[in-house]
XYZ file of C-alpha atoms in Angstrom:
640
model
C 9.241 36.331 46.739
C 8.627 33.269 48.260
C 5.057 32.398 47.569
C 5.430 33.186 43.894
C 2.997 31.646 41.834
C 3.649 29.202 38.869
C 3.487 29.811 35.390
C 0.500 27.460 33.875
C 1.355 24.646 32.424
C 0.723 25.016 28.167
C -2.458 23.257 27.511
C -1.811 20.037 25.006
C -3.423 20.536 21.867
C -1.554 17.719 19.399
C -3.904 15.229 17.772
C -1.433 12.593 17.959
C -1.636 12.932 22.206
C -5.366 12.452 22.179
C -5.374 9.746 20.078
C -2.738 8.291 22.316
C -4.755 7.700 24.999
C -7.704 6.491 23.596
C -5.800 3.774 21.950
C -4.395 2.904 24.877
C -7.523 2.835 26.464
C -9.322 0.831 23.971
C -6.872 -1.555 23.947
C -7.051 -2.290 27.621
C -10.086 -4.104 26.475
C -7.103 -6.609 24.451
C -6.428 -6.824 27.996
C -8.731 -8.763 29.504
C -10.151 -10.853 26.821
C -5.977 -12.142 26.904
C -6.167 -12.671 30.345
C -9.173 -14.492 30.067
C -8.064 -17.112 27.491
C -4.999 -17.277 29.236
C -6.815 -18.838 31.896
C -8.787 -20.755 28.863
C -5.598 -21.385 27.443
C -4.231 -23.281 30.443
C -7.306 -25.071 31.485
C -7.045 -26.885 28.343
C -3.605 -27.141 27.926
C -3.552 -29.493 31.486
C -6.768 -30.740 30.917
C -5.293 -34.677 30.146
C -2.325 -34.747 31.835
C -3.078 -33.334 35.680
C -6.645 -33.849 37.731
C -8.774 -30.124 37.875
C -7.467 -29.158 41.295
C -4.262 -28.938 40.644
C -5.252 -27.875 37.292
C -7.031 -25.376 38.799
C -3.952 -24.186 41.031
C -1.373 -24.683 38.939
C -3.160 -22.082 36.575
C -4.356 -19.214 39.428
C -0.444 -20.083 40.522
C 1.527 -19.433 37.242
C 0.675 -20.931 34.464
C -2.223 -18.337 33.683
C 0.514 -15.938 33.905
C 2.614 -16.803 31.911
C 0.845 -17.858 29.148
C -1.107 -13.992 29.458
C 3.128 -12.947 29.808
C 3.106 -14.955 25.994
C 0.107 -13.152 24.385
C 1.446 -10.118 25.650
C 4.318 -10.573 23.325
C 1.966 -10.205 20.817
C 0.858 -7.468 21.663
C 4.059 -6.070 21.988
C 4.481 -6.965 18.324
C 1.636 -5.458 17.015
C 2.531 -2.619 18.600
C 5.799 -1.955 16.942
C 5.236 -3.442 13.457
C 0.860 -2.213 12.892
C 0.235 -0.534 9.275
C -2.603 1.044 7.630
C -0.534 0.705 4.186
C -0.637 -1.514 1.312
C 2.606 -3.247 0.251
C 4.603 -1.343 -2.574
C 5.710 -4.471 -4.364
C 4.552 -5.818 -6.903
C 5.524 -9.499 -7.130
C 4.867 -12.342 -4.567
C 8.739 -12.733 -4.877
C 9.640 -8.665 -4.726
C 6.949 -9.007 -1.333
C 9.403 -11.850 0.504
C 12.227 -10.897 -0.611
C 11.932 -7.022 0.669
C 9.524 -8.594 3.862
C 11.949 -11.319 5.148
C 15.315 -10.234 7.113
C 14.262 -6.659 7.706
C 13.685 -5.154 11.157
C 10.429 -5.517 11.449
C 10.584 -9.178 9.938
C 13.179 -9.917 12.879
C 11.608 -7.930 15.891
C 8.504 -9.614 14.999
C 10.403 -13.175 15.221
C 11.418 -12.537 18.845
C 8.607 -11.523 20.094
C 6.908 -14.223 18.497
C 9.461 -16.817 19.537
C 9.313 -15.659 23.151
C 5.691 -16.314 22.899
C 6.081 -19.815 21.175
C 8.716 -20.709 23.669
C 6.941 -19.448 26.762
C 3.424 -22.139 25.717
C 5.630 -24.747 24.767
C 7.723 -24.411 27.700
C 4.212 -25.063 30.089
C 3.621 -27.671 27.511
C 6.716 -29.691 28.373
C 6.628 -29.883 31.864
C 3.592 -31.806 32.505
C 5.639 -33.807 29.835
C 7.768 -37.103 30.779
C 10.107 -35.288 28.309
C 10.781 -32.558 30.221
C 14.055 -33.940 31.784
C 14.119 -36.275 28.928
C 17.378 -34.414 27.301
C 19.185 -37.312 26.732
C 19.320 -41.474 26.624
C 20.982 -44.053 27.795
C 23.312 -45.994 24.808
C 23.792 -49.535 24.750
C 27.526 -49.125 23.749
C 29.240 -47.154 26.251
C 29.675 -43.221 25.772
C 31.258 -40.969 27.227
C 28.720 -38.485 27.537
C 24.952 -39.578 26.802
C 23.689 -39.456 23.958
C 21.037 -35.974 23.169
C 17.536 -37.493 22.392
C 16.596 -36.388 19.217
C 12.693 -36.314 20.489
C 13.530 -33.460 22.930
C 15.715 -31.343 19.741
C 12.813 -31.741 17.687
C 9.995 -30.689 20.273
C 12.203 -26.773 20.716
C 12.914 -26.702 17.070
C 9.361 -27.069 16.313
C 8.222 -24.215 18.752
C 10.445 -22.259 17.197
C 9.593 -23.273 13.428
C 5.966 -22.322 14.473
C 7.012 -18.900 15.459
C 9.198 -18.727 11.831
C 6.424 -19.967 10.116
C 3.567 -17.871 11.721
C 5.782 -15.175 11.194
C 6.689 -14.942 7.425
C 3.026 -15.176 6.876
C 2.372 -12.299 8.681
C 4.563 -10.091 7.354
C 4.510 -10.874 3.880
C 0.896 -11.139 3.763
C 0.896 -8.734 5.500
C -1.450 -9.332 8.347
C -0.444 -6.527 10.387
C -2.557 -3.926 7.986
C -4.714 -2.484 9.880
C -8.163 -2.863 7.739
C -9.680 0.212 8.136
C -12.846 1.872 5.091
C -13.097 5.325 3.957
C -16.844 6.317 4.790
C -16.659 4.346 8.053
C -16.116 6.698 11.273
C -16.898 4.667 13.711
C -17.331 0.225 14.325
C -19.207 -2.001 17.115
C -16.366 -3.453 18.491
C -18.992 -6.404 19.740
C -20.376 -6.922 15.815
C -17.229 -7.319 14.898
C -15.838 -9.655 17.062
C -17.164 -12.832 16.641
C -18.178 -12.442 13.130
C -14.736 -13.959 12.076
C -14.598 -16.464 15.003
C -15.860 -19.520 12.329
C -12.838 -18.253 10.250
C -10.393 -17.766 11.973
C -10.378 -20.818 13.759
C -10.232 -22.398 10.291
C -7.370 -20.261 9.736
C -5.506 -21.752 12.929
C -6.291 -25.318 12.059
C -5.081 -25.037 8.549
C -1.656 -23.515 9.939
C -1.592 -26.199 12.574
C -1.759 -28.515 10.032
C 1.069 -27.156 7.521
C 3.218 -26.512 10.223
C 2.440 -30.221 11.768
C 3.755 -31.908 8.409
C 5.992 -29.345 7.023
C 8.260 -29.174 10.499
C 8.891 -33.216 10.456
C 10.197 -32.664 6.817
C 12.345 -29.080 7.730
C 14.332 -30.745 10.926
C 15.523 -34.445 9.050
C 16.924 -31.836 6.186
C 18.152 -29.604 8.701
C 19.363 -31.728 11.461
C 23.088 -31.845 11.021
C 22.944 -28.272 10.843
C 20.923 -27.419 13.989
C 23.406 -29.560 15.912
C 26.827 -28.323 14.768
C 24.693 -24.625 15.619
C 23.738 -26.192 19.130
C 27.072 -27.917 20.054
C 27.495 -25.081 22.994
C 24.850 -25.355 24.808
C 25.160 -29.623 24.356
C 28.243 -29.277 25.975
C 27.075 -27.164 28.819
C 24.592 -29.928 29.579
C 27.795 -32.175 29.341
C 25.851 -34.295 26.019
C 27.132 -35.841 22.935
C 27.006 -33.695 19.981
C 27.227 -36.197 17.665
C 23.803 -36.475 15.253
C 21.686 -39.181 17.174
C 19.670 -41.883 15.729
C 16.323 -39.825 13.514
C 13.508 -39.661 16.256
C 10.640 -37.490 16.565
C 7.170 -37.727 18.016
C 4.338 -35.693 16.993
C 2.679 -32.624 18.624
C 0.278 -29.758 18.104
C -0.602 -27.031 19.610
C -4.005 -24.650 18.620
C -2.249 -21.491 17.706
C -4.067 -19.089 19.439
C -1.872 -16.003 18.117
C -4.647 -15.594 15.216
C -7.259 -14.830 17.778
C -5.092 -12.478 20.151
C -4.119 -10.915 16.656
C -8.374 -10.202 15.390
C -8.948 -8.514 19.247
C -5.880 -6.410 18.820
C -7.097 -5.637 14.896
C -10.715 -4.925 16.388
C -10.215 -2.590 18.697
C -7.332 -0.676 16.890
C -10.361 0.076 13.950
C -12.675 1.376 15.893
C -12.608 4.695 14.644
C -11.930 8.206 15.264
C -15.561 8.555 17.457
C -14.511 8.043 21.474
C -18.180 6.918 22.219
C -20.282 9.488 21.001
C -17.851 12.247 20.174
C -14.736 12.792 17.890
C -10.855 12.183 20.162
C -10.633 16.535 18.523
C -13.029 17.121 21.280
C -10.796 16.823 23.969
C -8.373 19.188 22.496
C -9.127 22.944 23.023
C -8.632 24.317 19.349
C -10.101 20.944 17.579
C -9.815 21.941 14.663
C -6.354 23.339 14.778
C -5.327 19.821 15.895
C -6.762 17.885 12.819
C -4.947 20.074 10.904
C -1.475 19.778 12.813
C -2.210 15.413 12.213
C -2.844 15.820 8.713
C 0.584 17.080 8.681
C 2.285 14.947 10.034
C 3.340 12.499 7.542
C 5.623 10.110 10.490
C 5.651 6.912 9.956
C 5.209 6.180 12.970
C 2.283 8.180 13.223
C 0.386 6.941 10.904
C -2.982 5.720 12.449
C -3.206 8.771 13.681
C -3.218 10.520 10.714
C -5.774 8.084 9.280
C -7.742 8.766 11.763
C -8.135 12.703 11.456
C -8.345 12.138 7.969
C -11.586 9.769 9.030
C -13.059 12.334 11.320
C -12.203 14.836 9.122
C -14.125 12.793 6.363
C -16.853 12.912 9.767
C -17.139 16.770 10.155
C -17.716 16.761 7.063
C -20.618 14.747 6.596
C -22.467 14.353 9.841
C -26.042 15.149 10.130
C -24.975 15.063 14.390
C -25.897 18.297 16.092
C -22.355 18.812 17.934
C -20.472 17.467 14.386
C -22.512 20.156 12.692
C -20.796 22.722 15.169
C -17.568 21.394 14.109
C -17.550 21.537 10.986
C -19.304 25.887 10.735
C -15.562 26.016 12.701
C -14.432 25.480 9.864
C -15.497 28.031 8.022
C -14.179 30.201 10.521
C -11.537 29.121 12.014
C -8.325 30.857 12.400
C -4.560 30.259 12.423
C -1.433 32.350 12.480
C -1.274 31.824 8.434
C -5.062 32.798 8.235
C -7.832 30.449 8.000
C -7.533 27.178 8.402
C -9.924 25.836 5.551
C -6.718 26.180 2.683
C -4.661 24.467 4.831
C -6.646 22.024 4.876
C -7.806 21.926 1.528
C -4.087 21.724 0.136
C -3.203 19.085 2.747
C -5.897 16.518 1.090
C -5.008 18.022 -2.791
C -1.484 16.289 -1.211
C -2.943 13.298 -1.273
C -5.136 13.410 -3.994
C -2.427 14.423 -6.470
C -0.088 12.028 -5.109
C -2.516 8.618 -5.804
C -3.645 10.368 -9.128
C 0.611 10.930 -9.968
C 0.812 7.056 -8.992
C -2.583 5.305 -10.460
C -0.828 7.112 -14.049
C 2.571 5.836 -13.788
C 3.628 4.061 -17.156
C 7.083 1.800 -16.921
C 8.698 2.332 -19.821
C 8.311 -1.171 -21.179
C 4.487 -0.806 -20.268
C 4.597 2.854 -22.121
C 6.405 0.994 -25.127
C 3.631 -1.770 -25.332
C 1.016 0.859 -24.720
C 2.126 3.069 -28.006
C 2.446 -0.705 -30.141
C -1.309 -1.295 -28.908
C -3.015 2.439 -30.629
C -4.061 2.569 -33.956
C -1.550 4.287 -35.996
C -2.293 8.478 -35.177
C -3.786 10.056 -38.700
C -0.956 12.116 -40.650
C -0.765 15.571 -40.771
C -3.433 17.067 -43.518
C -1.187 19.917 -45.514
C -1.174 23.197 -44.543
C -4.286 24.875 -46.245
C -3.201 28.680 -46.923
C -6.565 29.905 -47.023
C -8.319 32.938 -45.079
C -10.257 30.863 -43.214
C -7.515 28.284 -41.820
C -5.507 31.117 -40.377
C -7.881 31.530 -36.917
C -4.460 33.139 -35.514
C -1.563 34.964 -36.766
C -0.462 38.919 -37.648
C 1.854 38.041 -40.052
C 0.975 38.570 -43.698
C 3.097 39.011 -47.166
C 2.829 42.485 -48.089
C 4.938 41.523 -51.329
C 2.077 40.119 -52.636
C -1.691 42.514 -53.825
C -3.602 39.568 -51.465
C -2.812 41.316 -47.839
C -5.228 38.767 -46.385
C -2.970 35.891 -46.959
C -0.412 35.572 -44.184
C 3.249 34.971 -45.294
C 4.335 31.097 -44.014
C 7.475 31.701 -41.533
C 10.783 30.970 -42.098
C 10.510 28.591 -39.472
C 7.988 26.149 -40.730
C 9.970 24.960 -43.737
C 11.728 21.994 -43.418
C 15.123 22.538 -42.186
C 18.570 21.604 -44.662
C 20.706 18.691 -43.263
C 23.769 19.626 -41.534
C 25.841 18.185 -44.596
C 23.733 19.912 -47.154
C 25.321 23.235 -46.262
C 27.914 24.130 -48.995
C 30.524 27.163 -48.221
C 30.362 29.968 -50.319
C 33.305 29.842 -53.163
C 34.892 32.924 -51.486
C 34.870 31.472 -47.874
C 37.982 30.082 -45.441
C 37.355 26.509 -47.162
C 38.067 27.683 -50.710
C 40.936 29.557 -49.511
C 42.597 26.272 -47.684
C 41.970 24.253 -50.164
C 44.566 26.335 -52.524
C 47.231 24.790 -50.461
C 49.086 21.831 -49.794
C 48.809 22.395 -45.610
C 45.133 23.554 -45.789
C 44.456 20.563 -47.893
C 45.771 18.737 -45.329
C 43.973 20.226 -42.357
C 40.901 19.879 -44.280
C 41.661 15.815 -45.107
C 42.741 15.038 -41.323
C 40.706 17.481 -39.183
C 37.930 19.415 -41.137
C 36.192 16.650 -42.701
C 36.610 13.722 -40.049
C 34.674 16.638 -37.968
C 31.944 17.060 -40.114
C 31.128 13.700 -40.969
C 31.569 13.359 -37.079
C 29.164 16.097 -36.117
C 26.562 14.656 -39.047
C 26.151 11.257 -37.216
C 25.584 13.329 -33.884
C 23.104 15.823 -34.919
C 22.215 14.055 -37.975
C 21.210 9.944 -36.729
C 18.748 8.896 -39.367
C 22.032 9.959 -41.058
C 24.397 8.015 -39.164
C 25.055 4.475 -40.520
C 22.192 1.695 -39.168
C 22.119 -1.445 -38.033
C 22.538 -4.344 -40.197
C 19.845 -6.553 -40.733
C 21.223 -9.332 -39.581
C 21.825 -7.400 -35.732
C 18.118 -5.930 -36.085
C 16.845 -9.567 -36.712
C 18.748 -11.538 -33.933
C 17.657 -9.337 -31.434
C 14.182 -8.981 -32.192
C 14.135 -13.435 -32.251
C 16.021 -12.977 -28.790
C 13.159 -10.653 -27.798
C 10.292 -13.103 -29.200
C 11.939 -15.986 -26.786
C 11.975 -13.660 -24.237
C 8.380 -13.052 -24.502
C 7.857 -16.391 -25.119
C 9.521 -18.538 -21.989
C 8.443 -15.675 -19.837
C 4.507 -15.677 -20.756
C 5.128 -19.515 -19.995
C 7.288 -19.448 -16.647
C 4.802 -17.099 -15.950
C 1.800 -19.640 -16.182
C 3.783 -22.496 -14.730
C 3.316 -22.786 -10.354
C 6.434 -21.138 -10.133
C 5.272 -18.153 -11.819
C 2.922 -17.249 -9.010
C 6.039 -15.816 -6.995
C 6.828 -13.789 -9.894
C 3.276 -12.776 -11.236
C 2.094 -8.732 -11.138
C -0.918 -9.421 -10.765
C -4.225 -7.059 -10.891
C -4.547 -6.953 -7.123
C -1.467 -6.174 -6.470
C -0.303 -3.855 -9.160
C -3.682 -1.921 -7.631
C -2.739 -1.867 -4.301
C 1.239 -1.116 -5.037
C -0.339 2.216 -6.804
C -2.750 2.794 -3.781
C -0.924 2.295 -0.677
C -3.786 4.183 1.147
C -6.748 4.169 -0.415
C -8.247 5.266 3.262
C -6.822 8.146 3.191
C -7.534 9.268 -0.073
C -11.117 8.369 -0.116
C -11.077 10.023 2.818
C -9.984 13.798 1.815
C -12.265 13.545 -1.295
C -15.225 13.456 0.949
C -13.708 15.409 3.295
C -13.120 18.417 0.091
C -16.766 17.432 -0.965
C -18.353 17.254 2.400
C -17.080 20.518 3.131
C -18.180 22.385 -0.320
C -21.090 21.268 -0.156
C -22.860 22.157 3.170
C -20.319 25.708 2.692
C -23.769 26.687 0.793
C -25.655 26.526 3.909
C -22.903 26.869 6.297
C -20.631 29.413 5.514
C -20.953 32.634 6.512
C -17.440 34.694 6.385
C -17.364 33.270 2.529
C -14.064 31.358 3.138
C -14.985 28.996 0.559
C -14.925 30.838 -2.689
C -15.280 29.850 -5.995
C -11.607 29.798 -6.195
C -11.724 27.515 -4.033
C -14.591 25.030 -5.573
C -12.820 25.431 -8.821
C -9.278 23.683 -7.392
C -11.836 21.787 -5.436
C -13.236 20.126 -9.188
C -10.135 20.500 -11.469
C -8.033 18.278 -8.249
C -10.946 16.176 -8.362
C -10.752 15.345 -12.326
C -7.790 14.283 -12.377
C -8.154 11.170 -10.426
C -11.247 10.229 -12.257
C -8.975 10.397 -15.922
C -6.532 8.350 -13.769
C -8.391 5.785 -12.751
C -10.202 5.521 -15.971
C -7.568 5.236 -18.244
C -6.171 2.701 -16.091
C -9.338 0.438 -15.497
C -9.532 0.689 -19.285
C -5.718 0.433 -20.275
C -4.613 -1.984 -17.560
C -0.723 -1.855 -17.843
C 0.978 -4.388 -20.446
C 2.708 -5.920 -17.494
C -0.062 -6.742 -15.438
C -0.833 -10.753 -15.400
C -4.240 -11.716 -16.357
C -6.239 -14.635 -15.369
C -7.671 -16.549 -17.741
C -11.245 -16.049 -16.304
C -10.073 -12.239 -16.858
C -8.867 -12.440 -20.423
C -12.381 -13.953 -21.267
C -13.930 -11.842 -19.089
C -13.747 -7.876 -19.513
C -15.993 -7.212 -16.768
C -13.750 -9.054 -14.138
C -10.889 -6.600 -15.305
C -13.175 -3.838 -13.767
C -13.102 -5.229 -10.213
C -10.015 -3.756 -8.299
C -9.066 -0.881 -5.851
C -8.747 1.544 -8.455
C -12.489 0.826 -10.200
C -13.436 1.606 -6.820
C -11.869 4.855 -6.219
C -13.029 5.759 -9.220
C -16.599 5.134 -8.671
C -15.931 7.069 -5.371
C -14.456 10.180 -7.087
C -16.981 10.554 -10.278
C -19.921 10.362 -7.072
C -17.998 13.190 -5.126
C -18.115 15.072 -8.353
C -21.401 14.632 -9.348
C -22.650 15.603 -5.830
C -20.170 18.865 -6.146
C -21.782 19.737 -9.888
C -25.242 19.857 -8.645
C -24.518 20.958 -5.979
C -22.783 24.520 -7.779
C -24.503 23.915 -10.678
C -25.722 27.287 -11.080
C -22.584 28.690 -10.813
C -20.503 26.393 -12.921
C -20.224 29.155 -15.557
C -18.577 31.172 -13.448
C -15.613 28.792 -12.395
C -12.167 28.885 -14.086
C -12.036 25.447 -14.307
C -9.423 23.182 -17.072
C -11.398 22.079 -20.179
C -11.409 18.219 -19.262
C -12.489 19.396 -15.986
C -15.660 21.773 -17.462
C -16.233 19.022 -20.100
C -16.707 16.312 -17.530
C -18.625 18.522 -15.103
C -20.879 19.409 -18.538
C -21.428 15.889 -18.851
C -22.261 15.052 -15.346
C -24.779 18.060 -15.446
C -26.712 16.390 -18.673
C -26.358 13.080 -16.918
C -28.501 14.528 -14.187
C -31.060 16.109 -16.064
C -31.920 13.185 -18.363
C -32.211 10.718 -14.810
C -34.922 13.190 -13.385
C -36.117 13.221 -16.426
C -37.124 9.453 -16.888
C -37.746 9.626 -12.984
C -40.570 12.080 -13.515
C -41.354 10.648 -16.965
C -42.139 6.909 -15.063
C -43.791 8.800 -11.469
C -46.176 10.356 -14.595
C -46.539 6.771 -16.058
C -47.435 5.161 -12.413
C -50.176 7.623 -11.506
């Protein structure tokens, strides 16, 4: 049949698809702002060298489009290397070693090199230096000598791109700075708020690059000439290193500004206007769930936005948002209700963060055990009626059957070598003949000694006191010189600072914070909005037990910092200075959400299956809430 009807196209429900569309729409504002910056930069770049009218003509014809192309390279670089996670490296040296010469670094360097060379080439076109790549020597030469000032100009363009790429990657300027609990920002309020700081950073960068560039060039100029000998030969120049002669140029690096514009529009949030991004999908809740499950590194920004939107739906009072939240309690998928799947995805993020915060290296664990007071010795077993609350083994040979019989396993084990063979054993019979004694002396006894040393290490020959003392002395010297190194100026590369240690543990605090907020908000609103009893007591118990883990892990970290963390003099003298870090912020957030859940479900806490720690924490929270209410009531009574 020639007029057959085509099957309808499958509707796209991927959250990543709609997020990409919104993301590209937002970055169109970057295109407009960058084009205006290109026009302004073109006018400023040529202002001292040509007249105003020629400046306008050149700007319209080729300079502004080329500068915009240079800025567009920066945008392509950010599209490639943007991330939302902190680095997992604990020291600056590790960060440098694991950032430089990686695929991300090399690709970023190529983009910034293209941007730098385009701008510096446009600047050179209006200088006499553009055609002065050679100089006329006083003595006779077959080929003209190279103009060292011309070579340095292009080296400076390369050095600026190299230095900017290093600070951009090493100091994580490519990280998009989202915040948990913040669902939407207005670009206008952020765009101009950091402009003075950006100009200050650009001026500082120009100062550092202008001072260090001649020094670096003077050190490696012989290498530069050797590497580029083929290029000089193509220009029919003498590749002999000429006399050191450079000029001085400095251009304001506008990459700081365009990167700030990119960060502003890339971190607007999960709302497109006044409605969530998932509203474009025919199945919003399922599309959010599919994005929560997407752990691909290339989609980390969209996954963060999905967690952000989930937290927004769980806490908003907007009628449209509340309608979407009610859909969570009734939404179905092939496997059943969507809510348990959302709980699982949030739980994975929370558990992973708790484990990373709670982790201690072997050296940290050893130092932690050494810093703790010795545990009390166990009290001897008091075989009284009251001391044995459990057990059903009794000594029936005695008249008093109320006394339990001590099991044989509680008696001390005898050592392997204390076991004597019986008189009628094979061992005795072997001793009665010469061959048997030979077997015992050369096989049985050595084997027995080997097994005794293996099974009972305490009986084996211990280290000599001299070796032990030397090892202890070496450890003392190592600790001494290590501390001196960390206190020195070079030690800044090897210090595990409190900030770096917390960030390396909680690489994505935004996802964690939004996951906690989302679970708490969904459970709190379930009391009034869950008409299908989708949220059960088991779910409430699971969430409370789940939140107790990071609360305990964060509290332990704050109270007992790892021994490997380097503390400044201020932090060592002021204990409160060690309480202000990322892990402490997450602890405060989690305990706040735990508090709200306990207050909301106070009427059924005794019916929940809580762990002992979670129940104890919940009881403490309720007692604190009651005490706070009584205090407020007393203060109000005194006022009236």
